[in-house]
């Protein structure tokens, strides 16, 4: 390894910060050797905070109806091949109860921006889940809403909110989204969520069309300054019925490299080894954990609709029952020397 790279890695591990130019250099000049060194350090840091525990979240994909038209996303409004569905509050509650019986203590309700899910409906649902599943945490991932709405959902008992920033570069943001969406509003949402008191997750896709190391450096700088409780990163994977259908997917290699860097920037962050990572490589999620991730999110959606929540092509885990999904991930984690734990899995604030 060159002395320059060694210096960057040392400095990142010790100070948890680099300049934008240094982040870009770390990415541009990465080698298998620098990746291995970053992973070794990231795993050591994670181990000192979380041991060999991998936190598990039950993902319930509540609706694929969306008013937005994000250029990368398979459930975008203008997709005509997407078979639309939405789950009723009763169906969502049933998924949570099934998950609770399997040991899950965190549920993530994710979906498109579907106006059916009004504040009163969601507040009642959150109350019902909390009553039926004592001691559980409810995470929402339902896109951009007003501050008042976020406040109501928080007051109703929601604990966490996942809203990937998608990219911290406004020009790149504009290239990935229709004009009706704004980088400014996305950021406004994240800061509102933080101020209200949620545990907040941001995140981005790796290898999205047009993304260069300069953009990734901005994502890393944003994580350094925002200090999210969670950060979801996964490779971009093309969906055939989108404007980016013929673009190449992101790689396992760069995604894992960035997972290690993010762990070193912000040691206590909750980092999922995502389904997208498992989609582009049969053991992608295991590699993610070995690079510094510490969360997995098995699917609890009803099997009848799983195939329809197609954000990208070839998404895995669309056929299995919830119990199978959970068992599969448990075995995968055990195969690399980790164990899935089923408590709420709150972030450790150190
Ligand atoms: N509507 C919610 C949930 C979006 S789906 C919201 O706006 O937050 C969750 C994440 O899937 C998105 O934030 C995006 O980063 C990711 N995603 C969407 N399309 C993708 C694709 N083609 N490849 C990889 N990830 C994708």
PDB file of C-alpha atoms and ligand atoms in Angstrom, residues 72-74 110-113 141-143 162-164 166 186 205 235-239 276 309 311-312, ligand 1:
ATOM      1  CA  UNK A  72     -34.426   4.480 -10.992  1.00  0.00           C
ATOM      2  CA  UNK A  73     -37.389   2.936  -9.225  1.00  0.00           C
ATOM      3  CA  UNK A  74     -39.473   0.028 -10.496  1.00  0.00           C
ATOM      4  CA  UNK A 110     -41.999   0.685   3.890  1.00  0.00           C
ATOM      5  CA  UNK A 111     -43.865   1.743   0.804  1.00  0.00           C
ATOM      6  CA  UNK A 112     -44.390   4.116  -2.048  1.00  0.00           C
ATOM      7  CA  UNK A 113     -45.883   7.521  -1.335  1.00  0.00           C
ATOM      8  CA  UNK A 141     -40.085   4.373   5.582  1.00  0.00           C
ATOM      9  CA  UNK A 142     -42.896   6.093   3.731  1.00  0.00           C
ATOM     10  CA  UNK A 143     -41.119   8.920   1.992  1.00  0.00           C
ATOM     11  CA  UNK A 162     -35.760   5.736   7.206  1.00  0.00           C
ATOM     12  CA  UNK A 163     -35.484   8.216   4.380  1.00  0.00           C
ATOM     13  CA  UNK A 164     -32.504   7.753   2.142  1.00  0.00           C
ATOM     14  CA  UNK A 166     -30.306   9.156  -2.314  1.00  0.00           C
ATOM     15  CA  UNK A 186     -35.572  15.707   1.089  1.00  0.00           C
ATOM     16  CA  UNK A 205     -27.457   3.914  -3.840  1.00  0.00           C
ATOM     17  CA  UNK A 235     -26.036  -1.071  -5.069  1.00  0.00           C
ATOM     18  CA  UNK A 236     -28.195   0.508  -7.727  1.00  0.00           C
ATOM     19  CA  UNK A 237     -29.841  -2.362  -9.631  1.00  0.00           C
ATOM     20  CA  UNK A 238     -31.579  -1.569 -12.923  1.00  0.00           C
ATOM     21  CA  UNK A 239     -35.289  -2.195 -13.385  1.00  0.00           C
ATOM     22  CA  UNK A 276     -30.043  -5.212  -3.092  1.00  0.00           C
ATOM     23  CA  UNK A 309     -42.680  -4.766  -4.643  1.00  0.00           C
ATOM     24  CA  UNK A 311     -37.904  -1.701  -6.944  1.00  0.00           C
ATOM     25  CA  UNK A 312     -35.383  -3.407  -9.253  1.00  0.00           C
TER      26      UNK A 312
HETATM   27  N1  LIG B   1     -40.922   5.754  -0.808  1.00  0.00           N
HETATM   28  C1  LIG B   1     -39.975   5.536   0.254  1.00  0.00           C
HETATM   29  C2  LIG B   1     -39.326   4.165   0.145  1.00  0.00           C
HETATM   30  C3  LIG B   1     -38.501   4.014  -1.082  1.00  0.00           C
HETATM   31  S1  LIG B   1     -37.948   2.380  -1.435  1.00  0.00           S
HETATM   32  C4  LIG B   1     -38.955   6.649   0.261  1.00  0.00           C
HETATM   33  O1  LIG B   1     -39.017   7.525  -0.585  1.00  0.00           O
HETATM   34  O2  LIG B   1     -38.102   6.655   1.134  1.00  0.00           O
HETATM   35  C5  LIG B   1     -36.457   2.319  -0.515  1.00  0.00           C
HETATM   36  C6  LIG B   1     -35.170   2.585  -1.259  1.00  0.00           C
HETATM   37  O3  LIG B   1     -34.969   1.676  -2.316  1.00  0.00           O
HETATM   38  C7  LIG B   1     -35.057   3.924  -1.935  1.00  0.00           C
HETATM   39  O4  LIG B   1     -34.782   4.929  -1.013  1.00  0.00           O
HETATM   40  C8  LIG B   1     -33.950   3.705  -2.940  1.00  0.00           C
HETATM   41  O5  LIG B   1     -32.685   4.132  -2.441  1.00  0.00           O
HETATM   42  C9  LIG B   1     -33.942   2.188  -3.120  1.00  0.00           C
HETATM   43  N2  LIG B   1     -34.161   1.844  -4.546  1.00  0.00           N
HETATM   44  C10 LIG B   1     -35.171   2.240  -5.354  1.00  0.00           C
HETATM   45  N3  LIG B   1     -34.961   1.798  -6.614  1.00  0.00           N
HETATM   46  C11 LIG B   1     -33.804   1.122  -6.602  1.00  0.00           C
HETATM   47  C12 LIG B   1     -33.034   0.453  -7.605  1.00  0.00           C
HETATM   48  N4  LIG B   1     -33.419   0.413  -8.870  1.00  0.00           N
HETATM   49  N5  LIG B   1     -31.877  -0.147  -7.210  1.00  0.00           N
HETATM   50  C13 LIG B   1     -31.475  -0.114  -5.941  1.00  0.00           C
HETATM   51  N6  LIG B   1     -32.151   0.516  -4.955  1.00  0.00           N
HETATM   52  C14 LIG B   1     -33.297   1.132  -5.281  1.00  0.00           C
END
